Amino acid sequence: MRALLLAGGFGLRLRPITDTIPKCLVPIKGKPLLGYWFDTLLPNGVDRLLVNTHYMPEPVREYIYQSPWRESIDIVHEESLLGTGGTILNNRDFFLEKPFIVAHADNLTRFDARAFIEAHENRPDRVKITMMTFDTDSPQTCGIVEEDEHGLVVAFHEKQENPPGNHANGAVYIMDMSVIDFIKGLNKTVIDLSTEVLPHFMGRIHTFHNSDYHRDIGSMESLAIAEKEF
């Protein structure tokens, strides 16, 4: 299986750190976030990675070139950000018409990648996307996922004051190629996955719960917590 790591964001909420370093290279316990993704995916069922860049691309390229995984990693640069959906569509050929992983590389995570892939392979009929979920300690700041008794997503509750639970969307997915067909049909260049794609697949998204570790490093507070608890 191949995977796309989204690493082009500005990381505005982590300023001033991200004034001098891209968010995907922010270190936790001395190791850049991107490195955790490489070590999680490449030895465990993923044979090739694509990393997209935009903000401060040179440090990202340099980190990849020095990585022991460099022979298994490709880089694609976006002069203008295309949104998650746009980046997926723009790199369709990379996936070789097979199911693929897409993830935001600015999250800190630890999970069994082979079990994640197996969950997608054994998904219920009609399911096109397997979404990783995790238990959040701040549900008001996350996209909370509502599931039925079969683990199918029936609703999203985005950053609500009183969401129904604490199972959050981890922004890590395995997708079938039919998802890219839908994205292409939108006839747009810049496409947001959360608002323009995922709602269309409601009832056809299965969940894989990460009970090990997952945290959005989206603020100085979450960065400090990760440094203490990871």
Short mmCIF file of N, CA, C and O in Angstrom, two decimals, residues 104-227:
data_model
loop_
_atom_site.label_atom_id
_atom_site.label_comp_id
_atom_site.label_asym_id
_atom_site.label_seq_id
_atom_site.Cartn_x
_atom_site.Cartn_y
_atom_site.Cartn_z
N HIS A 104 -2.49 13.57 7.93
CA HIS A 104 -1.89 14.86 8.24
C HIS A 104 -0.64 14.60 9.09
O HIS A 104 -0.73 14.12 10.22
N ALA A 105 0.52 14.95 8.54
CA ALA A 105 1.78 14.61 9.20
C ALA A 105 2.10 15.50 10.38
O ALA A 105 3.14 15.33 11.02
N ASP A 106 1.23 16.46 10.70
CA ASP A 106 1.49 17.32 11.85
C ASP A 106 0.78 16.82 13.10
O ASP A 106 0.71 17.52 14.10
N ASN A 107 0.26 15.59 13.05
CA ASN A 107 -0.27 14.94 14.24
C ASN A 107 0.79 13.99 14.80
O ASN A 107 1.61 13.46 14.06
N LEU A 108 0.74 13.76 16.10
CA LEU A 108 1.62 12.79 16.74
C LEU A 108 0.81 11.54 17.00
O LEU A 108 -0.24 11.60 17.65
N THR A 109 1.29 10.41 16.49
CA THR A 109 0.48 9.21 16.60
C THR A 109 1.35 7.98 16.79
O THR A 109 2.55 7.98 16.49
N ARG A 110 0.73 6.94 17.31
CA ARG A 110 1.37 5.63 17.42
C ARG A 110 0.26 4.59 17.27
O ARG A 110 -0.70 4.59 18.05
N PHE A 111 0.36 3.74 16.27
CA PHE A 111 -0.68 2.75 16.03
C PHE A 111 -0.10 1.61 15.21
O PHE A 111 0.99 1.71 14.64
N ASP A 112 -0.86 0.53 15.14
CA ASP A 112 -0.47 -0.65 14.37
C ASP A 112 -0.94 -0.45 12.93
O ASP A 112 -2.12 -0.63 12.62
N ALA A 113 -0.02 -0.07 12.05
CA ALA A 113 -0.39 0.23 10.66
C ALA A 113 -0.91 -1.01 9.95
O ALA A 113 -1.82 -0.92 9.12
N ARG A 114 -0.35 -2.16 10.26
CA ARG A 114 -0.83 -3.39 9.60
C ARG A 114 -2.28 -3.69 10.02
O ARG A 114 -3.08 -4.14 9.20
N ALA A 115 -2.61 -3.46 11.28
CA ALA A 115 -3.98 -3.67 11.74
C ALA A 115 -4.93 -2.68 11.08
O ALA A 115 -6.08 -3.02 10.76
N PHE A 116 -4.47 -1.47 10.87
CA PHE A 116 -5.26 -0.44 10.18
C PHE A 116 -5.57 -0.89 8.75
O PHE A 116 -6.71 -0.83 8.29
N ILE A 117 -4.54 -1.36 8.05
CA ILE A 117 -4.73 -1.83 6.68
C ILE A 117 -5.66 -3.05 6.66
O ILE A 117 -6.55 -3.14 5.81
N GLU A 118 -5.48 -3.94 7.60
CA GLU A 118 -6.33 -5.13 7.68
C GLU A 118 -7.78 -4.75 7.94
O GLU A 118 -8.70 -5.38 7.40
N ALA A 119 -7.99 -3.73 8.76
CA ALA A 119 -9.36 -3.28 9.03
C ALA A 119 -10.04 -2.81 7.75
O ALA A 119 -11.23 -3.05 7.54
N HIS A 120 -9.27 -2.13 6.89
CA HIS A 120 -9.86 -1.69 5.63
C HIS A 120 -10.12 -2.87 4.71
O HIS A 120 -11.15 -2.91 4.02
N GLU A 121 -9.21 -3.81 4.68
CA GLU A 121 -9.39 -4.97 3.81
C GLU A 121 -10.61 -5.78 4.22
O GLU A 121 -11.27 -6.41 3.38
N ASN A 122 -10.96 -5.76 5.50
CA ASN A 122 -12.10 -6.53 6.02
C ASN A 122 -13.31 -5.64 6.31
O ASN A 122 -14.17 -6.01 7.10
N ARG A 123 -13.36 -4.49 5.69
CA ARG A 123 -14.44 -3.53 5.93
C ARG A 123 -15.80 -4.08 5.48
O ARG A 123 -15.86 -4.97 4.63
N PRO A 124 -16.87 -3.53 6.02
CA PRO A 124 -18.20 -3.95 5.58
C PRO A 124 -18.45 -3.58 4.11
O PRO A 124 -17.78 -2.72 3.54
N ASP A 125 -19.41 -4.24 3.52
CA ASP A 125 -19.79 -3.94 2.14
C ASP A 125 -20.19 -2.47 2.01
O ASP A 125 -20.73 -1.86 2.94
N ARG A 126 -19.89 -1.90 0.88
CA ARG A 126 -20.21 -0.52 0.50
C ARG A 126 -19.27 0.51 1.13
O ARG A 126 -19.30 1.68 0.74
N VAL A 127 -18.45 0.13 2.09
CA VAL A 127 -17.55 1.09 2.72
C VAL A 127 -16.43 1.46 1.76
O VAL A 127 -15.79 0.60 1.17
N LYS A 128 -16.18 2.76 1.63
CA LYS A 128 -15.15 3.28 0.73
C LYS A 128 -13.98 3.91 1.48
O LYS A 128 -12.92 4.12 0.90
N ILE A 129 -14.19 4.24 2.75
CA ILE A 129 -13.16 4.92 3.55
C ILE A 129 -13.10 4.29 4.93
O ILE A 129 -14.14 4.04 5.55
N THR A 130 -11.89 4.02 5.39
CA THR A 130 -11.69 3.65 6.80
C THR A 130 -11.01 4.82 7.49
O THR A 130 -9.95 5.28 7.06
N MET A 131 -11.64 5.32 8.53
CA MET A 131 -11.19 6.51 9.24
C MET A 131 -10.64 6.14 10.62
O MET A 131 -11.30 5.40 11.36
N MET A 132 -9.47 6.66 10.94
CA MET A 132 -8.94 6.45 12.28
C MET A 132 -9.61 7.41 13.26
O MET A 132 -9.73 8.60 13.00
N THR A 133 -10.04 6.87 14.40
CA THR A 133 -10.59 7.70 15.47
C THR A 133 -9.72 7.54 16.71
O THR A 133 -8.93 6.60 16.83
N PHE A 134 -9.88 8.47 17.64
CA PHE A 134 -9.15 8.41 18.90
C PHE A 134 -9.99 9.09 19.97
O PHE A 134 -10.91 9.84 19.67
N ASP A 135 -9.68 8.82 21.23
CA ASP A 135 -10.36 9.45 22.35
C ASP A 135 -9.66 10.77 22.66
O ASP A 135 -8.48 10.78 23.01
N THR A 136 -10.39 11.87 22.54
CA THR A 136 -9.81 13.18 22.80
C THR A 136 -10.16 13.66 24.20
O THR A 136 -11.25 13.37 24.72
N ASP A 137 -9.23 14.42 24.79
CA ASP A 137 -9.51 15.03 26.09
C ASP A 137 -10.08 16.43 25.95
O ASP A 137 -10.32 17.12 26.94
N SER A 138 -10.30 16.88 24.71
CA SER A 138 -10.91 18.19 24.47
C SER A 138 -11.88 18.09 23.29
O SER A 138 -11.62 18.61 22.21
N PRO A 139 -13.01 17.40 23.48
CA PRO A 139 -13.94 17.17 22.37
C PRO A 139 -14.52 18.44 21.75
O PRO A 139 -14.92 18.43 20.59
N GLN A 140 -14.54 19.53 22.51
CA GLN A 140 -15.09 20.77 21.97
C GLN A 140 -14.21 21.35 20.86
O GLN A 140 -14.67 22.18 20.07
N THR A 141 -12.95 20.92 20.80
CA THR A 141 -12.03 21.48 19.81
C THR A 141 -11.79 20.54 18.64
O THR A 141 -10.98 20.85 17.76
N CYS A 142 -12.50 19.41 18.61
CA CYS A 142 -12.24 18.39 17.58
C CYS A 142 -13.49 18.12 16.76
O CYS A 142 -14.59 18.59 17.07
N GLY A 143 -13.30 17.35 15.71
CA GLY A 143 -14.41 16.83 14.94
C GLY A 143 -14.83 15.49 15.55
O GLY A 143 -14.14 14.49 15.40
N ILE A 144 -15.94 15.48 16.27
CA ILE A 144 -16.40 14.27 16.95
C ILE A 144 -17.20 13.41 15.98
O ILE A 144 -18.04 13.90 15.23
N VAL A 145 -16.92 12.11 16.03
CA VAL A 145 -17.53 11.16 15.11
C VAL A 145 -18.65 10.41 15.83
O VAL A 145 -18.46 9.90 16.93
N GLU A 146 -19.82 10.36 15.20
CA GLU A 146 -20.93 9.56 15.72
C GLU A 146 -21.07 8.32 14.85
O GLU A 146 -21.16 8.42 13.63
N GLU A 147 -21.08 7.15 15.50
CA GLU A 147 -21.11 5.88 14.78
C GLU A 147 -22.34 5.07 15.14
O GLU A 147 -22.91 5.23 16.22
N ASP A 148 -22.73 4.18 14.22
CA ASP A 148 -23.82 3.26 14.53
C ASP A 148 -23.25 2.00 15.16
O ASP A 148 -22.05 1.91 15.45
N GLU A 149 -24.09 1.01 15.38
CA GLU A 149 -23.64 -0.20 16.08
C GLU A 149 -22.65 -1.03 15.26
O GLU A 149 -21.99 -1.93 15.78
N HIS A 150 -22.53 -0.73 13.96
CA HIS A 150 -21.60 -1.45 13.09
C HIS A 150 -20.30 -0.70 12.89
O HIS A 150 -19.45 -1.13 12.12
N GLY A 151 -20.12 0.43 13.58
CA GLY A 151 -18.91 1.22 13.42
C GLY A 151 -18.89 2.07 12.18
O GLY A 151 -17.83 2.54 11.75
N LEU A 152 -20.05 2.31 11.59
CA LEU A 152 -20.16 3.18 10.43
C LEU A 152 -20.46 4.61 10.88
O LEU A 152 -21.28 4.82 11.79
N VAL A 153 -19.83 5.58 10.25
CA VAL A 153 -20.02 6.98 10.62
C VAL A 153 -21.38 7.45 10.11
O VAL A 153 -21.69 7.35 8.92
N VAL A 154 -22.17 7.99 11.02
CA VAL A 154 -23.49 8.50 10.65
C VAL A 154 -23.60 10.01 10.82
O VAL A 154 -24.55 10.63 10.33
N ALA A 155 -22.62 10.63 11.51
CA ALA A 155 -22.66 12.09 11.69
C ALA A 155 -21.30 12.58 12.16
O ALA A 155 -20.55 11.86 12.82
N PHE A 156 -21.02 13.85 11.81
CA PHE A 156 -19.86 14.56 12.33
C PHE A 156 -20.35 15.74 13.15
O PHE A 156 -21.34 16.39 12.80
N HIS A 157 -19.66 16.03 14.23
CA HIS A 157 -19.98 17.17 15.07
C HIS A 157 -18.71 17.99 15.22
O HIS A 157 -17.85 17.69 16.04
N GLU A 158 -18.58 19.02 14.42
CA GLU A 158 -17.33 19.76 14.30
C GLU A 158 -17.26 20.90 15.32
O GLU A 158 -18.03 21.86 15.24
N LYS A 159 -16.36 20.75 16.29
CA LYS A 159 -16.05 21.80 17.25
C LYS A 159 -17.31 22.40 17.87
O LYS A 159 -17.54 23.60 17.83
N GLN A 160 -18.14 21.52 18.46
CA GLN A 160 -19.36 21.94 19.12
C GLN A 160 -19.15 22.01 20.63
O GLN A 160 -18.30 21.32 21.19
N GLU A 161 -19.96 22.84 21.27
CA GLU A 161 -19.79 23.06 22.70
C GLU A 161 -20.10 21.81 23.50
O GLU A 161 -19.41 21.48 24.48
N ASN A 162 -21.13 21.05 23.08
CA ASN A 162 -21.51 19.83 23.80
C ASN A 162 -21.65 18.67 22.81
O ASN A 162 -22.76 18.20 22.54
N PRO A 163 -20.55 18.17 22.30
CA PRO A 163 -20.62 17.07 21.33
C PRO A 163 -21.03 15.76 22.00
O PRO A 163 -20.80 15.57 23.20
N PRO A 164 -21.61 14.83 21.24
CA PRO A 164 -22.08 13.56 21.82
C PRO A 164 -20.96 12.53 21.92
O PRO A 164 -20.92 11.54 21.18
N GLY A 165 -20.02 12.73 22.81
CA GLY A 165 -18.95 11.77 22.99
C GLY A 165 -17.58 12.38 22.80
O GLY A 165 -17.43 13.60 22.65
N ASN A 166 -16.57 11.52 22.81
CA ASN A 166 -15.20 12.00 22.68
C ASN A 166 -14.39 11.23 21.64
O ASN A 166 -13.18 11.32 21.61
N HIS A 167 -15.07 10.45 20.80
CA HIS A 167 -14.39 9.77 19.69
C HIS A 167 -14.20 10.78 18.56
O HIS A 167 -15.17 11.22 17.95
N ALA A 168 -12.95 11.12 18.30
CA ALA A 168 -12.67 12.19 17.33
C ALA A 168 -12.06 11.63 16.05
O ALA A 168 -11.42 10.57 16.05
N ASN A 169 -12.24 12.36 14.98
CA ASN A 169 -11.62 12.05 13.70
C ASN A 169 -10.13 12.33 13.80
O ASN A 169 -9.71 13.46 14.07
N GLY A 170 -9.31 11.31 13.58
CA GLY A 170 -7.86 11.48 13.66
C GLY A 170 -7.22 12.01 12.40
O GLY A 170 -6.00 12.19 12.36
N ALA A 171 -8.01 12.25 11.35
CA ALA A 171 -7.49 12.75 10.06
C ALA A 171 -6.45 11.80 9.47
O ALA A 171 -5.47 12.23 8.88
N VAL A 172 -6.69 10.51 9.64
CA VAL A 172 -5.90 9.46 9.01
C VAL A 172 -6.90 8.52 8.35
O VAL A 172 -7.81 8.03 9.02
N TYR A 173 -6.73 8.28 7.06
CA TYR A 173 -7.73 7.53 6.30
C TYR A 173 -7.08 6.51 5.38
O TYR A 173 -5.96 6.70 4.92
N ILE A 174 -7.81 5.43 5.11
CA ILE A 174 -7.54 4.59 3.96
C ILE A 174 -8.72 4.74 3.02
O ILE A 174 -9.88 4.59 3.44
N MET A 175 -8.43 5.04 1.76
CA MET A 175 -9.48 5.35 0.80
C MET A 175 -9.40 4.44 -0.42
O MET A 175 -8.31 4.08 -0.87
N ASP A 176 -10.56 4.11 -0.96
CA ASP A 176 -10.63 3.44 -2.25
C ASP A 176 -10.49 4.46 -3.37
O ASP A 176 -10.75 5.66 -3.17
N MET A 177 -10.15 4.00 -4.55
CA MET A 177 -9.99 4.91 -5.68
C MET A 177 -11.30 5.58 -6.08
O MET A 177 -11.30 6.64 -6.69
N SER A 178 -12.43 4.99 -5.71
CA SER A 178 -13.71 5.61 -6.02
C SER A 178 -13.86 6.97 -5.34
O SER A 178 -14.61 7.84 -5.83
N VAL A 179 -13.14 7.18 -4.24
CA VAL A 179 -13.17 8.49 -3.57
C VAL A 179 -12.52 9.53 -4.49
O VAL A 179 -13.02 10.66 -4.60
N ILE A 180 -11.44 9.17 -5.14
CA ILE A 180 -10.80 10.11 -6.06
C ILE A 180 -11.70 10.38 -7.25
O ILE A 180 -11.76 11.51 -7.77
N ASP A 181 -12.45 9.37 -7.71
CA ASP A 181 -13.40 9.59 -8.80
C ASP A 181 -14.43 10.64 -8.40
O ASP A 181 -14.79 11.52 -9.21
N PHE A 182 -14.90 10.57 -7.16
CA PHE A 182 -15.85 11.57 -6.69
C PHE A 182 -15.20 12.95 -6.63
O PHE A 182 -15.81 13.95 -7.05
N ILE A 183 -13.99 13.02 -6.09
CA ILE A 183 -13.29 14.30 -6.00
C ILE A 183 -13.12 14.92 -7.39
O ILE A 183 -13.35 16.11 -7.58
N LYS A 184 -12.75 14.09 -8.36
CA LYS A 184 -12.60 14.59 -9.73
C LYS A 184 -13.90 15.16 -10.26
O LYS A 184 -13.91 16.18 -10.97
N GLY A 185 -15.00 14.54 -9.90
CA GLY A 185 -16.31 14.98 -10.37
C GLY A 185 -16.74 16.33 -9.82
O GLY A 185 -17.69 16.94 -10.34
N LEU A 186 -16.06 16.83 -8.81
CA LEU A 186 -16.39 18.15 -8.28
C LEU A 186 -15.93 19.27 -9.21
O LEU A 186 -16.37 20.42 -9.07
N ASN A 187 -15.02 18.93 -10.13
CA ASN A 187 -14.54 19.89 -11.14
C ASN A 187 -13.97 21.16 -10.51
O ASN A 187 -14.27 22.28 -10.92
N LYS A 188 -13.15 20.93 -9.48
CA LYS A 188 -12.50 22.04 -8.79
C LYS A 188 -11.02 21.70 -8.62
O LYS A 188 -10.61 20.54 -8.73
N THR A 189 -10.23 22.74 -8.36
CA THR A 189 -8.80 22.54 -8.11
C THR A 189 -8.51 22.47 -6.62
O THR A 189 -7.78 21.58 -6.16
N VAL A 190 -9.07 23.39 -5.86
CA VAL A 190 -8.88 23.43 -4.41
C VAL A 190 -10.10 22.79 -3.75
O VAL A 190 -11.23 23.25 -3.92
N ILE A 191 -9.87 21.72 -3.00
CA ILE A 191 -10.98 20.92 -2.45
C ILE A 191 -10.68 20.56 -1.01
O ILE A 191 -9.60 20.03 -0.70
N ASP A 192 -11.62 20.81 -0.13
CA ASP A 192 -11.47 20.47 1.28
C ASP A 192 -12.11 19.11 1.54
O ASP A 192 -13.30 18.90 1.26
N LEU A 193 -11.33 18.20 2.08
CA LEU A 193 -11.81 16.85 2.31
C LEU A 193 -12.93 16.81 3.33
O LEU A 193 -13.95 16.15 3.13
N SER A 194 -12.78 17.55 4.43
CA SER A 194 -13.73 17.47 5.53
C SER A 194 -15.11 17.98 5.16
O SER A 194 -16.12 17.40 5.57
N THR A 195 -15.17 19.06 4.41
CA THR A 195 -16.46 19.70 4.13
C THR A 195 -17.06 19.32 2.78
O THR A 195 -18.28 19.38 2.60
N GLU A 196 -16.22 18.92 1.83
CA GLU A 196 -16.71 18.68 0.47
C GLU A 196 -16.70 17.21 0.06
O GLU A 196 -17.36 16.85 -0.92
N VAL A 197 -15.98 16.37 0.78
CA VAL A 197 -15.86 14.97 0.37
C VAL A 197 -16.45 14.01 1.40
O VAL A 197 -17.33 13.21 1.08
N LEU A 198 -16.00 14.09 2.63
CA LEU A 198 -16.45 13.14 3.64
C LEU A 198 -17.97 13.11 3.82
O LEU A 198 -18.55 12.02 3.97
N PRO A 199 -18.67 14.27 3.82
CA PRO A 199 -20.13 14.21 3.98
C PRO A 199 -20.82 13.37 2.92
O PRO A 199 -21.86 12.75 3.19
N HIS A 200 -20.25 13.33 1.70
CA HIS A 200 -20.86 12.56 0.62
C HIS A 200 -20.80 11.06 0.92
O HIS A 200 -21.65 10.29 0.44
N PHE A 201 -19.83 10.63 1.73
CA PHE A 201 -19.65 9.21 2.01
C PHE A 201 -20.22 8.79 3.36
O PHE A 201 -19.87 7.72 3.86
N MET A 202 -21.07 9.61 3.92
CA MET A 202 -21.69 9.27 5.19
C MET A 202 -22.39 7.91 5.08
O MET A 202 -23.10 7.64 4.11
N GLY A 203 -22.17 7.04 6.05
CA GLY A 203 -22.72 5.70 6.00
C GLY A 203 -21.85 4.73 5.23
O GLY A 203 -22.10 3.52 5.25
N ARG A 204 -20.81 5.25 4.58
CA ARG A 204 -19.86 4.40 3.85
C ARG A 204 -18.43 4.62 4.35
O ARG A 204 -17.47 4.31 3.67
N ILE A 205 -18.34 5.14 5.59
CA ILE A 205 -17.05 5.32 6.27
C ILE A 205 -17.03 4.43 7.50
O ILE A 205 -17.90 4.53 8.36
N HIS A 206 -16.06 3.54 7.56
CA HIS A 206 -15.89 2.65 8.69
C HIS A 206 -14.80 3.21 9.59
O HIS A 206 -13.92 3.93 9.12
N THR A 207 -14.83 2.91 10.87
CA THR A 207 -13.84 3.46 11.79
C THR A 207 -12.86 2.39 12.28
O THR A 207 -13.20 1.22 12.44
N PHE A 208 -11.64 2.86 12.51
CA PHE A 208 -10.59 2.06 13.15
C PHE A 208 -10.13 2.88 14.34
O PHE A 208 -9.62 3.99 14.17
N HIS A 209 -10.34 2.35 15.54
CA HIS A 209 -10.06 3.15 16.73
C HIS A 209 -8.62 2.97 17.18
O HIS A 209 -8.16 1.85 17.43
N ASN A 210 -7.91 4.08 17.28
CA ASN A 210 -6.54 4.09 17.78
C ASN A 210 -6.60 4.23 19.31
O ASN A 210 -6.80 5.32 19.83
N SER A 211 -6.39 3.12 19.97
CA SER A 211 -6.43 3.13 21.44
C SER A 211 -5.03 3.26 22.04
O SER A 211 -4.87 3.19 23.27
N ASP A 212 -4.03 3.44 21.18
CA ASP A 212 -2.66 3.58 21.67
C ASP A 212 -2.35 5.05 21.94
O ASP A 212 -2.34 5.49 23.09
N TYR A 213 -2.12 5.85 20.88
CA TYR A 213 -1.83 7.27 21.10
C TYR A 213 -2.09 8.07 19.83
O TYR A 213 -1.70 7.67 18.74
N HIS A 214 -2.75 9.21 20.00
CA HIS A 214 -2.96 10.14 18.89
C HIS A 214 -3.26 11.52 19.47
O HIS A 214 -4.11 11.66 20.34
N ARG A 215 -2.54 12.52 19.00
CA ARG A 215 -2.79 13.88 19.46
C ARG A 215 -2.51 14.87 18.33
O ARG A 215 -1.48 14.79 17.65
N ASP A 216 -3.44 15.79 18.15
CA ASP A 216 -3.26 16.88 17.21
C ASP A 216 -2.33 17.91 17.84
O ASP A 216 -2.66 18.51 18.85
N ILE A 217 -1.15 18.09 17.23
CA ILE A 217 -0.21 19.08 17.76
C ILE A 217 -0.56 20.43 17.14
O ILE A 217 0.16 20.97 16.29
N GLY A 218 -1.72 20.95 17.54
CA GLY A 218 -2.23 22.15 16.91
C GLY A 218 -2.09 23.41 17.74
O GLY A 218 -2.55 24.48 17.33
N SER A 219 -1.48 23.31 18.90
CA SER A 219 -1.33 24.48 19.75
C SER A 219 -0.12 24.27 20.65
O SER A 219 0.38 23.16 20.82
N MET A 220 0.34 25.35 21.24
CA MET A 220 1.47 25.25 22.17
C MET A 220 1.09 24.37 23.36
O MET A 220 1.95 23.64 23.89
N GLU A 221 -0.16 24.42 23.78
CA GLU A 221 -0.60 23.60 24.91
C GLU A 221 -0.52 22.12 24.56
O GLU A 221 -0.02 21.31 25.36
N SER A 222 -1.02 21.72 23.38
CA SER A 222 -0.99 20.31 23.00
C SER A 222 0.45 19.83 22.79
O SER A 222 0.78 18.68 23.08
N LEU A 223 1.31 20.72 22.30
CA LEU A 223 2.72 20.37 22.15
C LEU A 223 3.35 20.08 23.51
O LEU A 223 4.07 19.09 23.68
N ALA A 224 3.05 20.92 24.49
CA ALA A 224 3.60 20.73 25.84
C ALA A 224 3.08 19.44 26.47
O ALA A 224 3.83 18.70 27.12
N ILE A 225 1.80 19.13 26.25
CA ILE A 225 1.22 17.90 26.79
C ILE A 225 1.90 16.68 26.17
O ILE A 225 2.25 15.71 26.85
N ALA A 226 2.09 16.74 24.85
CA ALA A 226 2.72 15.61 24.15
C ALA A 226 4.13 15.37 24.66
O ALA A 226 4.56 14.21 24.81
N GLU A 227 4.85 16.43 24.91
CA GLU A 227 6.22 16.28 25.42
C GLU A 227 6.24 15.56 26.77
O GLU A 227 7.17 14.82 27.08
#
